[in-house]
Coordinates of C-alpha atoms and ligand atoms in Angstrom, one line a residue:
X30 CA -63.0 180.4 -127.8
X31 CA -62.8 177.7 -125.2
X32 CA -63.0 174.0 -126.5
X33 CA -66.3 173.9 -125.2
X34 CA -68.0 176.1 -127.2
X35 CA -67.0 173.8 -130.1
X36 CA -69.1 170.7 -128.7
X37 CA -72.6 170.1 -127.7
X38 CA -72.0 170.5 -123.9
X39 CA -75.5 171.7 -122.0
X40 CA -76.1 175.0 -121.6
X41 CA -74.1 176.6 -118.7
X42 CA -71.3 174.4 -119.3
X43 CA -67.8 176.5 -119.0
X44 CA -64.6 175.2 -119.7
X45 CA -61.4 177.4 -118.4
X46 CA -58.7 176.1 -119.6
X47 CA -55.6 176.6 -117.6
X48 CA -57.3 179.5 -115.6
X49 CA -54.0 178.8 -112.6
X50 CA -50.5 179.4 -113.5
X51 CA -48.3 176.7 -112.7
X52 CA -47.2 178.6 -109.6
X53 CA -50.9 179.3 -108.4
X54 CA -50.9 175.2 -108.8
X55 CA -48.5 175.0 -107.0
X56 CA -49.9 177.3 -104.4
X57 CA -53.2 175.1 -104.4
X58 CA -51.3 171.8 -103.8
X59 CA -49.3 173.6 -101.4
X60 CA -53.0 174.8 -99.5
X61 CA -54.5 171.5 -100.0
X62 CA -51.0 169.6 -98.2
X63 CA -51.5 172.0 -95.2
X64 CA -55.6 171.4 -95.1
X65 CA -54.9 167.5 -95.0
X66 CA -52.3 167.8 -92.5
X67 CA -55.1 169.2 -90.2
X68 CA -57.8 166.9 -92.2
X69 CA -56.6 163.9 -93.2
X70 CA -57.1 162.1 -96.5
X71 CA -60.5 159.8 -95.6
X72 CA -62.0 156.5 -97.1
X73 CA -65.9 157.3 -98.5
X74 CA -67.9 154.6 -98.9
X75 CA -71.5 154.2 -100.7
X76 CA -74.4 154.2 -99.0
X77 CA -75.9 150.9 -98.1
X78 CA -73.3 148.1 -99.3
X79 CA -70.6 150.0 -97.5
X80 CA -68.2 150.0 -100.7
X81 CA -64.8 152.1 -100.9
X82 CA -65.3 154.9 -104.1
X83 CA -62.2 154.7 -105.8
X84 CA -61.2 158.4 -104.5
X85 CA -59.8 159.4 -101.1
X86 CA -61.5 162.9 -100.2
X87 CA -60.9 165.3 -97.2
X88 CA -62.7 169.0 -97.8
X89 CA -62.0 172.5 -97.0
X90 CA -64.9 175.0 -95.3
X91 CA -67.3 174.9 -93.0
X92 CA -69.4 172.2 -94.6
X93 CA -68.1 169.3 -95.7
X94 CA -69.1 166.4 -98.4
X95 CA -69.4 162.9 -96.5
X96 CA -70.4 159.5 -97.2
X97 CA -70.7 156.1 -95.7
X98 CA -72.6 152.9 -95.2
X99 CA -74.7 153.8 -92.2
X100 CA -75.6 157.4 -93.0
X101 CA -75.2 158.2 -96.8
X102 CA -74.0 161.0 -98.6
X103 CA -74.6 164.3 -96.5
X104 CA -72.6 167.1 -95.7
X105 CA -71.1 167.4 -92.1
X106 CA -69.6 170.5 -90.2
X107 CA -67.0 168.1 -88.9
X108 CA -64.4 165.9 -90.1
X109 CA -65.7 161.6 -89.8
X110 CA -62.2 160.8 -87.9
X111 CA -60.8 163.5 -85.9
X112 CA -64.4 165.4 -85.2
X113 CA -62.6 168.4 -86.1
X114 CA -64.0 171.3 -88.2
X115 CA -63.0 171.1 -91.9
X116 CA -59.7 173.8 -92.6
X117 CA -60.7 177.3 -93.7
X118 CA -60.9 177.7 -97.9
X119 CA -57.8 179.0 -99.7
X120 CA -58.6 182.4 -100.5
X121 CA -57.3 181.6 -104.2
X122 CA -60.5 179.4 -104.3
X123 CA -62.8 181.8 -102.5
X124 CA -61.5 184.6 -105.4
X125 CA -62.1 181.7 -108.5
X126 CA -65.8 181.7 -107.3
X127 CA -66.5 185.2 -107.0
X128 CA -64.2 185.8 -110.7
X129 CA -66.3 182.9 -112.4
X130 CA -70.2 183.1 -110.9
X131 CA -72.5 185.6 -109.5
X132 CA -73.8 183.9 -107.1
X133 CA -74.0 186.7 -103.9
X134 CA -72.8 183.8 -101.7
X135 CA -69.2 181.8 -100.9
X136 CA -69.8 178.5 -101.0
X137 CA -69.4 176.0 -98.1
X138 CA -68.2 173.0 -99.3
X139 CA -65.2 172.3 -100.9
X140 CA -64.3 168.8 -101.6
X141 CA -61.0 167.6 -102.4
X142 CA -61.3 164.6 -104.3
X143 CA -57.8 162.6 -104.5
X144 CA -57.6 160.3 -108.0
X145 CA -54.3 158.0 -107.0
X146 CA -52.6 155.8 -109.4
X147 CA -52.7 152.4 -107.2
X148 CA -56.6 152.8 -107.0
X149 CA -56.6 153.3 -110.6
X150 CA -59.5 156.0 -109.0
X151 CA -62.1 157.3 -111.5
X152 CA -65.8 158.4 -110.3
X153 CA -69.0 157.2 -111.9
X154 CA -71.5 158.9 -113.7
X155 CA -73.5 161.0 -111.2
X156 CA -75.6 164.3 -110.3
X157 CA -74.6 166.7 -107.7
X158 CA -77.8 167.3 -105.9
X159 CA -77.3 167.0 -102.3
X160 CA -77.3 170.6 -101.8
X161 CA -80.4 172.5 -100.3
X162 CA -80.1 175.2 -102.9
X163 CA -79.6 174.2 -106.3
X164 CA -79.5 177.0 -107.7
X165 CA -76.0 178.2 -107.2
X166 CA -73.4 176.5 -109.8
X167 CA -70.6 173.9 -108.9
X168 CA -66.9 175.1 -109.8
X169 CA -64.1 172.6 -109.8
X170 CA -60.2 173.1 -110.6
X171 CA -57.9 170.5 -111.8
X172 CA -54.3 169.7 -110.1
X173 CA -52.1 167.2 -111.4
X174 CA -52.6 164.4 -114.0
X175 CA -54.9 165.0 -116.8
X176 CA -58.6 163.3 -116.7
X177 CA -61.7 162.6 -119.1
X178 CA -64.5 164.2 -117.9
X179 CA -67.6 163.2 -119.4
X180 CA -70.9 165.2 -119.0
X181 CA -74.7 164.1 -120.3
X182 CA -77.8 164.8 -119.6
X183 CA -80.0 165.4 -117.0
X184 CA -81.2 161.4 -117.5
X185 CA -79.1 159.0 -116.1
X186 CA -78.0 156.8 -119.4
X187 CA -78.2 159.4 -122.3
X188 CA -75.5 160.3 -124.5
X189 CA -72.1 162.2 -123.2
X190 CA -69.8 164.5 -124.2
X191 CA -66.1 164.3 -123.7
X192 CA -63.6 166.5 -122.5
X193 CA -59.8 166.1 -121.3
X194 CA -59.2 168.5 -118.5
X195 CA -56.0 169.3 -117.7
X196 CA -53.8 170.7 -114.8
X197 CA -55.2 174.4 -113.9
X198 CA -58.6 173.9 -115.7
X199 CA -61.4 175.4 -114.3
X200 CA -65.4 173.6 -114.8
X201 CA -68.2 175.6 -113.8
X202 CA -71.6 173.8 -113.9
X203 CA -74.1 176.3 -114.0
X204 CA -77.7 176.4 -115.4
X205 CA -79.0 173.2 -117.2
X206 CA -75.2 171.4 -116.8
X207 CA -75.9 172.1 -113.0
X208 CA -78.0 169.3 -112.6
X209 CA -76.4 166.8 -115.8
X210 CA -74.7 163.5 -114.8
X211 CA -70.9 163.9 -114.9
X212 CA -68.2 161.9 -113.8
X213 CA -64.2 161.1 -115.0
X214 CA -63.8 157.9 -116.9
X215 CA -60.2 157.9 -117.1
X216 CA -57.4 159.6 -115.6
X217 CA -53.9 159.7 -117.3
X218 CA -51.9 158.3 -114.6
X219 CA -48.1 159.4 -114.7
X220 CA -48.1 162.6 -116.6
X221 CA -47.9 165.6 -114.3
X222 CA -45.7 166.4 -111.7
X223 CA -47.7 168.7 -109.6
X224 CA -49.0 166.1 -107.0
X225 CA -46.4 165.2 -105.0
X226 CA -47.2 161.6 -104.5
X227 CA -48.6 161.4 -107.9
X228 CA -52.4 161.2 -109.6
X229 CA -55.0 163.7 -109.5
X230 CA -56.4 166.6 -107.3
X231 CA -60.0 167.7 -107.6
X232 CA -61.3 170.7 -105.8
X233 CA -65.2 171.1 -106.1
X234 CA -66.6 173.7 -104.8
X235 CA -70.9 173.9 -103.5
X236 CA -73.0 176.3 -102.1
X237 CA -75.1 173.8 -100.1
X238 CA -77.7 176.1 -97.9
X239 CA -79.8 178.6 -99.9
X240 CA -79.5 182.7 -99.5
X241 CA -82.3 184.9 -98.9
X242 CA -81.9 187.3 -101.8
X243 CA -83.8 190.4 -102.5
Ligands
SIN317 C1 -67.0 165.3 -109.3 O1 -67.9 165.5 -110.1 O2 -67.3 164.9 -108.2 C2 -65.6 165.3 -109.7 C3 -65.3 165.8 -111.0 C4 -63.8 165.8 -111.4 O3 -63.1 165.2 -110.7 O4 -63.4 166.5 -112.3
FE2_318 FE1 -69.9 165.8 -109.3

């Protein structure tokens, strides 16, 4: 019985714990060093007052999560540096969707989201809802140091629920969690090796366009 199950977590809230092996962690850090060498590590910054988020992000796929002061969150095809199209996803990723949703399409976007310890990084409480079709659940792995993620409700404000994610963890945010605030309001800096210049790895994975389905 995952942990989750044992909490008040919304409905379509699914906790994997340790879904990757430490060697298919190490294969994903491996896939994620080789995706940054093509598409570096970038600074996002919010929308408006042009401030850094604590994380550094690049993304895998052929759309790609994006955000700064002139244009706002979006997703672009190319990379905001080098113009370049975002590295192909892992296939280890591409298999995790298909194992843990039915939704009949591969999503687009992956983000890699990089918690580092001199940033102290953490992300905010927020909603995922840039994507055109909302339908689709959001499925992110953990690499590296371990976090506490906290989800509520779908008003910004209301109560949350804790959960320490861990190296290898799989979320998946499907019906009502899909559109619940979430965000990571502590990561525990120094424990895990995996990273090789230390902190935390993300990998969130969205359909963003919708599929004609019959
Ligand atoms: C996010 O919601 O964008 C990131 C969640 C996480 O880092 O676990
Ligand atoms: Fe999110």
């Amino acid at each position: 019985m995952p942990p989750s199950s044992q909490k008040n977590f919304p409905e379509g809230f699914q906790h994997y714990p340790l879904y990757f092996s430490l060697s298919q962690q190490q294969d994903l850090i491996e896939a994620v060093k080789q995706g940054v060498a093509a598409a570096p590590f970038f600074q996002p910054t919010m929308p408006r007052t042009g401030a850094p988020l604590s994380v550094v992000m690049s993304n895998f796929g052929p759309l790609g999560w994006v955000t700064d002061k002139e244009k706002g969150y979006r997703y672009e095809a190319v990379h905001p540096k080098t113009d370049k199209p975002w590295p192909d996803l892992p296939s280890l990723l591409g298999n995790l969707w298909d194992a843990v949703t039915d939704f009949p399409a591969r999503p687009e976007a992956t983000l890699i989201n990089w918690y580092k310890e001199d940033k102290a990084s953490k992300m905010g409480m927020h909603v995922d809802n840039d994507e055109n079709d909302l339908r689709a659940p959001v499925v992110s792995v953990s690499l590296g140091d371990p976090a506490m993620f906290r989800i509520g409700g779908p008003k910004r404000g209301g109560p949350t629920q804790g959960i320490k994610l861990f190296s290898g963890d799989v979320v998946v945010l499907a019906g009502e969690a899909r559109l619940c605030h979430h965000g990571v309001s502590k990561v525990f800096y120094g424990e895990s090796a995996l990273v090789p210049k230390g902190g935390r790895i993300n990998l969130t994975m969205r359909r963003v366009n919708g599929v004609n389905r019959p």
